[in-house]
mmCIF file of C-alpha atoms in Angstrom:
data_model
loop_
_atom_site.group_PDB
_atom_site.id
_atom_site.type_symbol
_atom_site.label_atom_id
_atom_site.label_comp_id
_atom_site.label_asym_id
_atom_site.label_seq_id
_atom_site.Cartn_x
_atom_site.Cartn_y
_atom_site.Cartn_z
ATOM 1 C CA MET A 29 114.878 82.978 114.465
ATOM 2 C CA VAL A 30 111.332 84.245 113.533
ATOM 3 C CA ALA A 31 110.176 83.181 109.549
ATOM 4 C CA LEU A 32 107.302 86.121 107.618
ATOM 5 C CA LEU A 33 106.322 84.226 105.509
ATOM 6 C CA MET A 34 104.896 86.515 103.667
ATOM 7 C CA PHE A 35 101.990 86.090 100.707
ATOM 8 C CA ALA A 36 100.282 88.713 98.382
ATOM 9 C CA ALA A 37 99.789 89.598 94.993
ATOM 10 C CA VAL A 38 103.651 89.551 95.581
ATOM 11 C CA CYS A 39 105.833 87.350 97.700
ATOM 12 C CA CYS A 40 108.353 88.114 100.088
ATOM 13 C CA ALA A 41 110.083 85.208 102.768
ATOM 14 C CA ALA A 42 112.605 87.071 104.857
ATOM 15 C CA PRO A 43 113.295 85.416 108.535
ATOM 16 C CA VAL A 44 113.978 87.813 111.259
ATOM 17 C CA GLY A 45 117.587 88.346 111.861
ATOM 18 C CA ASN A 46 119.305 90.146 114.054
ATOM 19 C CA ALA A 47 118.520 93.146 112.629
ATOM 20 C CA ILE A 48 115.223 93.873 111.136
ATOM 21 C CA SER A 49 111.784 91.862 110.271
ATOM 22 C CA ALA A 50 110.470 92.393 107.179
ATOM 23 C CA TYR A 51 106.599 92.666 107.235
ATOM 24 C CA VAL A 52 105.487 94.807 104.557
ATOM 25 C CA ALA A 53 103.673 93.681 101.711
ATOM 26 C CA LEU A 54 105.996 94.926 98.749
ATOM 27 C CA LYS A 55 106.560 94.981 96.050
ATOM 28 C CA ALA A 56 109.761 93.098 94.807
ATOM 29 C CA GLY A 57 108.866 90.721 92.210
ATOM 30 C CA ALA A 58 105.526 92.502 91.655
ATOM 31 C CA GLN A 59 104.871 91.888 87.814
ATOM 32 C CA ASP A 60 101.951 94.061 85.938
ATOM 33 C CA ASP A 61 101.475 94.329 82.132
ATOM 34 C CA GLY A 62 102.062 90.915 80.606
ATOM 35 C CA GLY A 63 104.106 89.776 83.644
ATOM 36 C CA ILE A 64 106.401 92.583 83.655
ATOM 37 C CA ALA A 65 108.659 92.929 86.793
ATOM 38 C CA GLU A 66 110.168 96.108 88.813
ATOM 39 C CA GLY A 67 113.230 97.054 87.905
ATOM 40 C CA GLY A 68 115.347 98.938 90.035
ATOM 41 C CA SER A 69 115.692 102.565 89.082
ATOM 42 C CA ALA A 70 116.991 105.448 90.988
ATOM 43 C CA ALA A 71 113.522 106.815 89.390
ATOM 44 C CA ASP A 72 111.444 104.414 91.875
ATOM 45 C CA ILE A 73 113.101 105.828 94.520
ATOM 46 C CA PRO A 74 111.872 108.853 96.399
ATOM 47 C CA PRO A 75 114.067 111.243 96.383
ATOM 48 C CA ARG A 76 114.353 112.469 99.720
ATOM 49 C CA MET A 77 115.332 108.235 101.005
ATOM 50 C CA LEU A 78 117.644 108.035 97.546
ATOM 51 C CA THR A 79 119.435 111.300 99.729
ATOM 52 C CA ALA A 80 119.742 109.807 102.694
ATOM 53 C CA TYR A 81 121.738 106.574 100.938
ATOM 54 C CA LYS A 82 124.208 108.443 99.410
ATOM 55 C CA ASN A 83 124.786 111.055 103.290
ATOM 56 C CA ALA A 84 125.216 107.849 104.502
ATOM 57 C CA VAL A 85 127.518 106.945 102.091
ATOM 58 C CA LEU A 86 129.807 110.053 102.276
ATOM 59 C CA GLN A 87 129.546 109.478 106.515
ATOM 60 C CA VAL A 88 129.876 105.651 107.145
ATOM 61 C CA GLY A 89 134.225 106.715 107.380
ATOM 62 C CA LYS A 90 133.902 108.784 110.277
ATOM 63 C CA TYR A 91 132.516 105.813 112.258
ATOM 64 C CA SER A 92 134.414 102.800 110.567
ATOM 65 C CA PRO A 93 136.842 104.014 108.672
ATOM 66 C CA LYS A 94 138.595 100.050 107.417
ATOM 67 C CA CYS A 95 134.685 99.446 105.719
ATOM 68 C CA GLN A 96 135.019 99.432 101.469
ATOM 69 C CA GLY A 97 132.637 99.486 98.981
ATOM 70 C CA MET A 98 129.893 100.619 101.170
ATOM 71 C CA ARG A 99 127.500 102.552 98.322
ATOM 72 C CA TRP A 100 123.901 103.955 97.888
ATOM 73 C CA PRO A 101 122.719 100.641 95.689
ATOM 74 C CA ILE A 102 123.265 98.069 98.784
ATOM 75 C CA LEU A 103 121.659 100.257 101.006
ATOM 76 C CA ALA A 104 118.288 101.012 98.261
ATOM 77 C CA GLY A 105 118.666 96.934 97.840
ATOM 78 C CA ILE A 106 118.039 96.898 101.671
ATOM 79 C CA ALA A 107 115.632 99.308 101.967
ATOM 80 C CA LYS A 108 113.981 97.876 98.700
ATOM 81 C CA VAL A 109 113.206 94.928 100.603
ATOM 82 C CA GLU A 110 112.426 96.305 104.139
ATOM 83 C CA SER A 111 109.962 99.115 103.521
ATOM 84 C CA ASN A 112 109.733 99.943 99.554
ATOM 85 C CA HIS A 113 111.523 102.944 100.385
ATOM 86 C CA ALA A 114 108.688 104.238 102.862
ATOM 87 C CA THR A 115 106.549 104.537 100.121
ATOM 88 C CA GLY A 116 103.413 105.950 100.562
ATOM 89 C CA ARG A 117 104.882 107.684 103.883
ATOM 90 C CA SER A 118 105.449 111.420 104.472
ATOM 91 C CA ILE A 119 109.346 112.031 104.197
ATOM 92 C CA ALA A 120 110.312 115.484 105.626
ATOM 93 C CA ASP A 121 112.741 118.262 104.592
ATOM 94 C CA ASN A 122 115.075 116.703 108.327
ATOM 95 C CA GLY A 123 114.741 112.755 107.149
ATOM 96 C CA ASP A 124 111.657 112.114 109.824
ATOM 97 C CA ILE A 125 108.982 109.670 108.559
ATOM 98 C CA ARG A 126 105.970 109.806 108.552
ATOM 99 C CA PRO A 127 103.558 107.793 109.719
ATOM 100 C CA LYS A 128 106.224 105.810 111.151
ATOM 101 C CA ILE A 129 106.815 101.984 110.435
ATOM 102 C CA TYR A 130 106.112 99.352 112.169
ATOM 103 C CA GLY A 131 106.911 95.577 112.277
ATOM 104 C CA VAL A 132 105.018 93.175 113.681
ATOM 105 C CA LEU A 133 105.153 92.632 116.918
ATOM 106 C CA LEU A 134 107.742 89.749 117.617
ATOM 107 C CA ASN A 135 105.196 87.854 120.760
ATOM 108 C CA GLY A 136 105.557 84.130 119.007
ATOM 109 C CA SER A 137 101.536 84.750 118.687
ATOM 110 C CA GLY A 138 102.125 83.114 114.618
ATOM 111 C CA GLN A 139 101.409 86.282 113.126
ATOM 112 C CA GLY A 140 103.718 87.053 110.160
ATOM 113 C CA GLY A 141 105.202 83.850 111.027
ATOM 114 C CA ASN A 142 106.859 84.905 113.959
ATOM 115 C CA THR A 143 107.831 81.797 115.958
ATOM 116 C CA THR A 144 109.398 83.096 118.772
ATOM 117 C CA VAL A 145 109.592 85.845 121.434
ATOM 118 C CA PHE A 146 111.303 89.093 121.451
ATOM 119 C CA PRO A 147 110.963 90.521 124.601
ATOM 120 C CA ASP A 148 111.272 94.446 125.293
ATOM 121 C CA THR A 149 114.709 96.382 124.976
ATOM 122 C CA ASP A 150 113.560 99.777 124.383
ATOM 123 C CA GLY A 151 110.288 100.645 127.591
ATOM 124 C CA GLY A 152 107.887 101.196 123.824
ATOM 125 C CA LYS A 153 111.136 104.200 123.156
ATOM 126 C CA TRP A 154 111.029 103.522 118.973
ATOM 127 C CA ASP A 155 109.054 100.508 118.974
ATOM 128 C CA GLY A 156 106.395 102.065 120.081
ATOM 129 C CA THR A 157 104.990 99.180 123.124
ATOM 130 C CA ALA A 158 106.531 97.882 126.178
ATOM 131 C CA ASN A 159 104.972 94.209 125.784
ATOM 132 C CA GLY A 160 107.519 93.129 123.058
ATOM 133 C CA GLU A 161 109.352 94.282 120.493
ATOM 134 C CA ARG A 162 109.062 94.970 116.730
ATOM 135 C CA ALA A 163 111.224 96.230 114.000
ATOM 136 C CA VAL A 164 111.199 99.845 113.248
ATOM 137 C CA GLY A 165 111.716 102.086 110.539
ATOM 138 C CA PRO A 166 112.539 101.916 106.719
ATOM 139 C CA PHE A 167 115.673 99.639 107.460
ATOM 140 C CA GLN A 168 113.315 97.552 110.394
ATOM 141 C CA PHE A 169 116.031 97.567 112.432
ATOM 142 C CA LEU A 170 114.731 95.803 116.108
ATOM 143 C CA PRO A 171 115.091 98.766 118.772
ATOM 144 C CA SER A 172 118.083 96.332 120.407
ATOM 145 C CA THR A 173 120.306 96.139 117.716
ATOM 146 C CA TRP A 174 119.798 99.898 116.606
ATOM 147 C CA GLU A 175 120.862 101.130 120.188
ATOM 148 C CA GLY A 176 123.857 99.542 119.722
ATOM 149 C CA ASN A 177 124.632 101.320 115.748
ATOM 150 C CA GLY A 178 122.463 104.383 115.423
ATOM 151 C CA LYS A 179 124.060 107.724 114.667
ATOM 152 C CA ASP A 180 122.932 110.973 113.938
ATOM 153 C CA ALA A 181 123.576 111.819 110.778
ATOM 154 C CA ASN A 182 121.565 115.141 110.081
ATOM 155 C CA GLY A 183 122.914 117.165 112.564
ATOM 156 C CA ASP A 184 119.639 117.979 115.562
ATOM 157 C CA LYS A 185 121.005 115.184 118.065
ATOM 158 C CA SER A 186 118.479 113.094 117.712
ATOM 159 C CA ALA A 187 119.607 109.312 116.011
ATOM 160 C CA ASP A 188 116.115 108.022 115.762
ATOM 161 C CA PRO A 189 115.912 105.331 113.408
ATOM 162 C CA HIS A 190 112.225 106.550 112.220
ATOM 163 C CA ASN A 191 114.455 109.378 110.195
ATOM 164 C CA ALA A 192 115.713 108.530 106.760
ATOM 165 C CA ASP A 193 118.796 110.238 107.593
ATOM 166 C CA ASP A 194 120.330 108.403 111.146
ATOM 167 C CA ALA A 195 118.148 104.631 109.852
ATOM 168 C CA ALA A 196 120.552 104.760 106.847
ATOM 169 C CA LEU A 197 123.530 105.393 108.090
ATOM 170 C CA GLY A 198 122.927 103.023 110.952
ATOM 171 C CA ALA A 199 122.296 100.500 108.228
ATOM 172 C CA ALA A 200 125.928 101.262 107.007
ATOM 173 C CA ILE A 201 127.084 100.974 110.154
ATOM 174 C CA TYR A 202 125.819 97.744 110.847
ATOM 175 C CA LEU A 203 127.005 96.468 107.438
ATOM 176 C CA CYS A 204 130.369 97.424 107.603
ATOM 177 C CA GLY A 205 130.935 96.088 110.534
ATOM 178 C CA GLY A 206 134.129 94.148 111.413
ATOM 179 C CA GLY A 207 136.194 96.965 108.492
ATOM 180 C CA ARG A 208 134.398 94.639 105.601
ATOM 181 C CA ASP A 209 135.622 94.958 102.239
ATOM 182 C CA LEU A 210 131.887 95.152 100.555
ATOM 183 C CA THR A 211 133.751 95.200 96.939
ATOM 184 C CA ARG A 212 134.178 91.579 97.163
ATOM 185 C CA ARG A 213 130.654 89.102 96.695
ATOM 186 C CA SER A 214 132.031 87.397 99.799
ATOM 187 C CA GLN A 215 131.906 89.397 102.257
ATOM 188 C CA LEU A 216 129.067 91.411 100.927
ATOM 189 C CA LYS A 217 126.406 88.199 101.346
ATOM 190 C CA ALA A 218 128.332 87.885 105.223
ATOM 191 C CA ALA A 219 126.336 91.063 105.781
ATOM 192 C CA LEU A 220 123.208 91.154 104.521
ATOM 193 C CA LEU A 221 123.616 87.472 106.129
ATOM 194 C CA GLN A 222 123.744 88.987 109.466
ATOM 195 C CA TYR A 223 121.238 91.439 108.508
ATOM 196 C CA ASN A 224 119.130 88.996 108.486
ATOM 197 C CA HIS A 225 120.067 85.478 108.841
ATOM 198 C CA SER A 226 118.618 83.448 105.545
ATOM 199 C CA SER A 227 119.906 83.306 102.198
ATOM 200 C CA GLU A 228 116.493 83.842 99.912
ATOM 201 C CA TYR A 229 116.884 87.722 102.122
ATOM 202 C CA VAL A 230 119.900 87.763 101.018
ATOM 203 C CA ALA A 231 119.585 86.687 97.067
ATOM 204 C CA ASN A 232 116.506 88.702 97.204
ATOM 205 C CA VAL A 233 118.237 91.696 98.320
ATOM 206 C CA LEU A 234 121.148 91.173 96.606
ATOM 207 C CA GLY A 235 118.532 91.087 93.216
ATOM 208 C CA TRP A 236 118.267 94.544 93.978
ATOM 209 C CA ILE A 237 121.404 96.133 94.033
ATOM 210 C CA ASP A 238 122.361 94.468 90.931
ATOM 211 C CA GLN A 239 119.902 95.925 89.854
ATOM 212 C CA TYR A 240 120.469 99.497 91.267
ATOM 213 C CA THR A 241 124.403 99.262 90.767
ATOM 214 C CA ALA A 242 123.249 98.941 86.497
ATOM 215 C CA ALA A 243 120.981 101.603 86.665
ATOM 216 C CA ALA A 244 123.370 103.909 88.740
ATOM 217 C CA GLU A 245 126.272 103.434 86.256
ATOM 218 C CA ASP A 246 125.942 104.917 82.540
ATOM 219 C CA PRO A 247 126.829 103.094 80.211
ATOM 220 C CA ASP A 248 129.816 102.695 78.344
ATOM 221 C CA LEU A 249 130.336 103.623 75.071
ATOM 222 C CA LYS A 250 133.191 104.274 73.589
ATOM 223 C CA ASN A 251 133.515 100.874 70.646
ATOM 224 C CA VAL A 252 130.426 101.305 69.987
ATOM 225 C CA THR A 253 130.069 103.859 67.048
ATOM 226 C CA GLY A 254 127.881 104.513 63.367
ATOM 227 C CA LYS A 255 124.182 102.756 63.367
ATOM 228 C CA VAL A 256 124.088 100.993 66.710
ATOM 229 C CA ARG A 257 125.597 104.315 68.719
ATOM 230 C CA THR A 258 122.457 106.943 67.145
ATOM 231 C CA VAL A 259 120.298 104.401 68.332
ATOM 232 C CA ILE A 260 121.160 104.128 71.401
ATOM 233 C CA GLU A 261 121.818 107.594 72.334
ATOM 234 C CA ALA A 262 118.215 107.994 70.520
ATOM 235 C CA ALA A 263 116.901 105.983 73.046
ATOM 236 C CA LEU A 264 119.480 107.281 75.930
ATOM 237 C CA SER A 265 117.761 110.470 75.619
ATOM 238 C CA GLN A 266 114.447 109.331 76.074
ATOM 239 C CA ARG A 267 115.257 108.656 79.673
ATOM 240 C CA GLY A 268 112.449 109.975 82.328
ATOM 241 C CA VAL A 269 109.796 109.957 80.125
ATOM 242 C CA PRO A 270 106.976 108.324 81.605
ATOM 243 C CA TYR A 271 105.770 105.662 80.889
ATOM 244 C CA SER A 272 102.731 105.391 78.335
ATOM 245 C CA TRP A 273 100.455 102.658 77.056
ATOM 246 C CA GLY A 274 100.593 102.497 73.404
ATOM 247 C CA GLY A 275 102.815 105.551 73.354
ATOM 248 C CA GLY A 276 105.540 106.301 71.328
ATOM 249 C CA ASN A 277 106.090 105.866 67.531
ATOM 250 C CA ALA A 278 108.886 106.363 64.835
ATOM 251 C CA SER A 279 108.603 110.666 65.016
ATOM 252 C CA GLY A 280 108.391 110.092 69.749
ATOM 253 C CA LYS A 281 106.430 110.495 72.106
ATOM 254 C CA SER A 282 102.641 110.450 71.973
ATOM 255 C CA TYR A 283 99.462 110.094 74.036
ATOM 256 C CA GLY A 284 98.732 106.445 74.044
ATOM 257 C CA PHE A 285 95.500 104.539 74.756
ATOM 258 C CA CYS A 286 93.235 102.300 77.804
ATOM 259 C CA CYS A 287 94.021 99.805 78.465
ATOM 260 C CA SER A 288 96.833 97.866 79.515
ATOM 261 C CA PRO A 289 96.488 94.639 80.433
ATOM 262 C CA SER A 290 96.433 95.633 84.007
ATOM 263 C CA GLY A 291 93.445 98.105 82.939
ATOM 264 C CA LYS A 292 95.875 101.257 83.368
ATOM 265 C CA SER A 293 95.476 104.431 80.636
ATOM 266 C CA GLY A 294 97.868 105.949 78.622
ATOM 267 C CA ALA A 295 95.916 107.795 76.783
ATOM 268 C CA SER A 296 96.193 111.094 78.979
ATOM 269 C CA ILE A 297 99.923 110.508 78.527
ATOM 270 C CA LYS A 298 102.862 111.370 76.774
ATOM 271 C CA GLY A 299 105.527 109.035 76.576
ATOM 272 C CA PHE A 300 106.888 105.532 75.411
ATOM 273 C CA ASP A 301 105.945 101.596 76.046
ATOM 274 C CA CYS A 302 108.594 99.576 75.529
ATOM 275 C CA SER A 303 107.715 98.493 71.515
ATOM 276 C CA GLY A 304 107.349 102.086 71.132
ATOM 277 C CA LEU A 305 111.108 103.493 72.259
ATOM 278 C CA THR A 306 112.562 101.061 70.315
ATOM 279 C CA THR A 307 109.928 101.729 66.875
ATOM 280 C CA TYR A 308 111.582 105.583 67.431
ATOM 281 C CA ALA A 309 115.133 104.458 68.007
ATOM 282 C CA TYR A 310 115.453 102.469 65.288
ATOM 283 C CA ALA A 311 112.893 105.010 63.150
ATOM 284 C CA LYS A 312 116.927 106.907 63.809
ATOM 285 C CA VAL A 313 118.882 104.357 61.588
ATOM 286 C CA GLY A 314 116.135 104.557 58.305
ATOM 287 C CA ILE A 315 114.204 100.742 59.846
ATOM 288 C CA ARG A 316 110.743 99.985 60.333
ATOM 289 C CA LEU A 317 109.599 98.274 62.946
ATOM 290 C CA PRO A 318 105.877 96.381 63.913
ATOM 291 C CA ARG A 319 104.337 98.011 66.851
ATOM 292 C CA THR A 320 104.332 95.359 68.859
ATOM 293 C CA ALA A 321 106.675 93.897 71.081
ATOM 294 C CA ALA A 322 106.280 89.839 69.456
ATOM 295 C CA ALA A 323 106.259 91.169 66.320
ATOM 296 C CA GLN A 324 109.739 92.901 66.517
ATOM 297 C CA ALA A 325 111.136 89.315 67.459
ATOM 298 C CA GLY A 326 110.499 88.454 63.304
ATOM 299 C CA VAL A 327 113.099 91.092 62.889
ATOM 300 C CA GLY A 328 116.727 90.814 61.509
ATOM 301 C CA LYS A 329 118.781 88.168 62.770
ATOM 302 C CA ARG A 330 117.022 85.870 65.691
ATOM 303 C CA ILE A 331 119.032 85.717 69.085
ATOM 304 C CA PRO A 332 118.021 81.906 70.561
ATOM 305 C CA ALA A 333 117.643 82.525 75.004
ATOM 306 C CA SER A 334 119.638 79.341 75.021
ATOM 307 C CA LEU A 335 122.590 81.243 74.007
ATOM 308 C CA GLY A 336 122.584 83.164 77.184
ATOM 309 C CA THR A 337 122.533 86.941 77.387
ATOM 310 C CA GLY A 338 125.875 86.841 76.474
ATOM 311 C CA ALA A 339 125.218 86.618 73.209
ATOM 312 C CA LEU A 340 124.104 90.218 73.328
ATOM 313 C CA LYS A 341 125.482 92.948 71.445
ATOM 314 C CA PRO A 342 124.895 96.724 72.142
ATOM 315 C CA GLY A 343 121.534 97.882 69.973
ATOM 316 C CA ASP A 344 120.200 94.604 69.945
ATOM 317 C CA LEU A 345 116.754 94.453 71.147
ATOM 318 C CA VAL A 346 116.049 91.986 74.114
ATOM 319 C CA PHE A 347 112.592 89.752 74.274
ATOM 320 C CA TYR A 348 111.189 88.165 76.942
ATOM 321 C CA ALA A 349 108.257 86.274 76.349
ATOM 322 C CA THR A 350 105.283 84.769 79.504
ATOM 323 C CA ALA A 351 106.984 81.083 77.829
ATOM 324 C CA PRO A 352 110.069 81.696 76.073
ATOM 325 C CA GLY A 353 110.658 79.654 72.824
ATOM 326 C CA HIS A 354 107.112 80.630 72.035
ATOM 327 C CA ASP A 355 106.988 83.900 70.117
ATOM 328 C CA SER A 356 103.460 84.285 69.786
ATOM 329 C CA THR A 357 103.959 85.300 74.007
ATOM 330 C CA ILE A 358 106.271 88.095 73.741
ATOM 331 C CA TYR A 359 105.413 91.048 76.284
ATOM 332 C CA HIS A 360 108.419 92.727 76.407
ATOM 333 C CA VAL A 361 111.447 94.274 74.747
ATOM 334 C CA GLY A 362 114.209 96.287 75.466
ATOM 335 C CA ILE A 363 117.659 97.676 73.372
ATOM 336 C CA TYR A 364 120.714 96.448 75.268
ATOM 337 C CA LEU A 365 123.322 98.474 75.476
ATOM 338 C CA GLY A 366 126.208 95.942 77.143
ATOM 339 C CA SER A 367 127.601 95.428 80.402
ATOM 340 C CA GLY A 368 123.818 93.341 81.616
ATOM 341 C CA GLN A 369 122.413 96.712 80.849
ATOM 342 C CA MET A 370 119.165 97.938 78.645
ATOM 343 C CA VAL A 371 117.146 101.084 77.723
ATOM 344 C CA ASN A 372 113.649 99.976 78.652
ATOM 345 C CA ALA A 373 110.398 101.595 79.163
ATOM 346 C CA PRO A 374 109.317 99.257 82.385
ATOM 347 C CA ARG A 375 105.665 99.478 82.400
ATOM 348 C CA PRO A 376 102.634 102.895 84.081
ATOM 349 C CA GLY A 377 103.553 104.108 86.170
ATOM 350 C CA THR A 378 107.283 104.561 85.784
ATOM 351 C CA VAL A 379 109.912 106.267 83.491
ATOM 352 C CA VAL A 380 112.309 104.917 80.331
ATOM 353 C CA ARG A 381 116.099 103.943 82.367
ATOM 354 C CA LEU A 382 118.466 102.324 82.322
ATOM 355 C CA ASP A 383 117.943 98.739 83.858
ATOM 356 C CA ALA A 384 119.454 95.171 84.387
ATOM 357 C CA VAL A 385 118.544 92.412 81.323
ATOM 358 C CA ASN A 386 117.977 90.024 84.351
ATOM 359 C CA ALA A 387 115.595 92.711 85.544
ATOM 360 C CA MET A 388 112.260 91.458 83.346
ATOM 361 C CA SER A 389 111.182 87.392 84.013
ATOM 362 C CA GLY A 390 111.687 84.942 81.101
ATOM 363 C CA TYR A 391 113.833 85.884 78.603
ATOM 364 C CA ALA A 392 113.870 85.027 75.237
ATOM 365 C CA GLY A 393 117.016 85.695 73.694
ATOM 366 C CA GLY A 394 116.559 89.190 71.265
ATOM 367 C CA ALA A 395 117.596 90.557 67.799
ATOM 368 C CA ARG A 396 120.318 92.298 65.979
ATOM 369 C CA LEU A 397 119.098 94.289 63.142
ATOM 370 C CA LEU A 398 122.602 96.565 62.728
#
């Protein structure tokens, strides 16, 4: 086993397992603007990659008919950790990714934390070198593992780990090995451990799977009525609207201003920041909120963080702080939907979307206004 430890502006430790080598400095858990962690949403995934994940789910039954529970958030969780969905690469219509994604050479040199030699198995066919082995593609397959799992998913008569469709299908087949039931958490964990034998890796990927799952599901509003429903529907109606630092007010989206703690300007972006979105949604029922997240914590009935997220009800404001318990450090607010979801304007560079409540760090309780 090779431990690949990566420490940069972000930190992600992932030993090489049978299939992969997490070598890219990723944004998993990255924070921007007061500690807002990057949440999992289909809006964060290049559309062509998301198509590849969904197509793989449709095709995997052909190769693993007994497998149950394969879904795109599972593939997205792995690809997020392995390559950040090939972000920054060009993805052609046929799924080819360029430039190709290569991991570190697993020659025991210590680079990236690897201390074990992996002899060459492909003559450089997939990993571009005959001097050793390195993981390849958006799902970071070792060439030896790819040879047993790679399939042609896009009909071009080639099974290429540098192709989004082929790589996603190969990952689905590998995870489904032995006809697993991935609806069972224990079997999903076992599949991820096979992919990379690291408990830290499994926890990281499961976190992303849970966030993508929450974001993919429309909220169940059957039992939400009256003013609470009005607030939630107002917030949901803004999904896809860009984040704008300082943007949004009681009338709707607006241009923001400069600058966020990370130097991002909203002056040219018409949209919402987190408290701008809550201000807009609650204005629909005649409630005037102060403009900042910290000030909004002083409105309504406070729900202590010590009660856990289970104490939240649909329509509640959800707060996050750098020092939970000290409301002056609150840096973020969302609107709770139920079932662990919230409507969220996460950070510069994203859009209004659904996120898991645990997508943000520093849960600081909530406030009930209705």
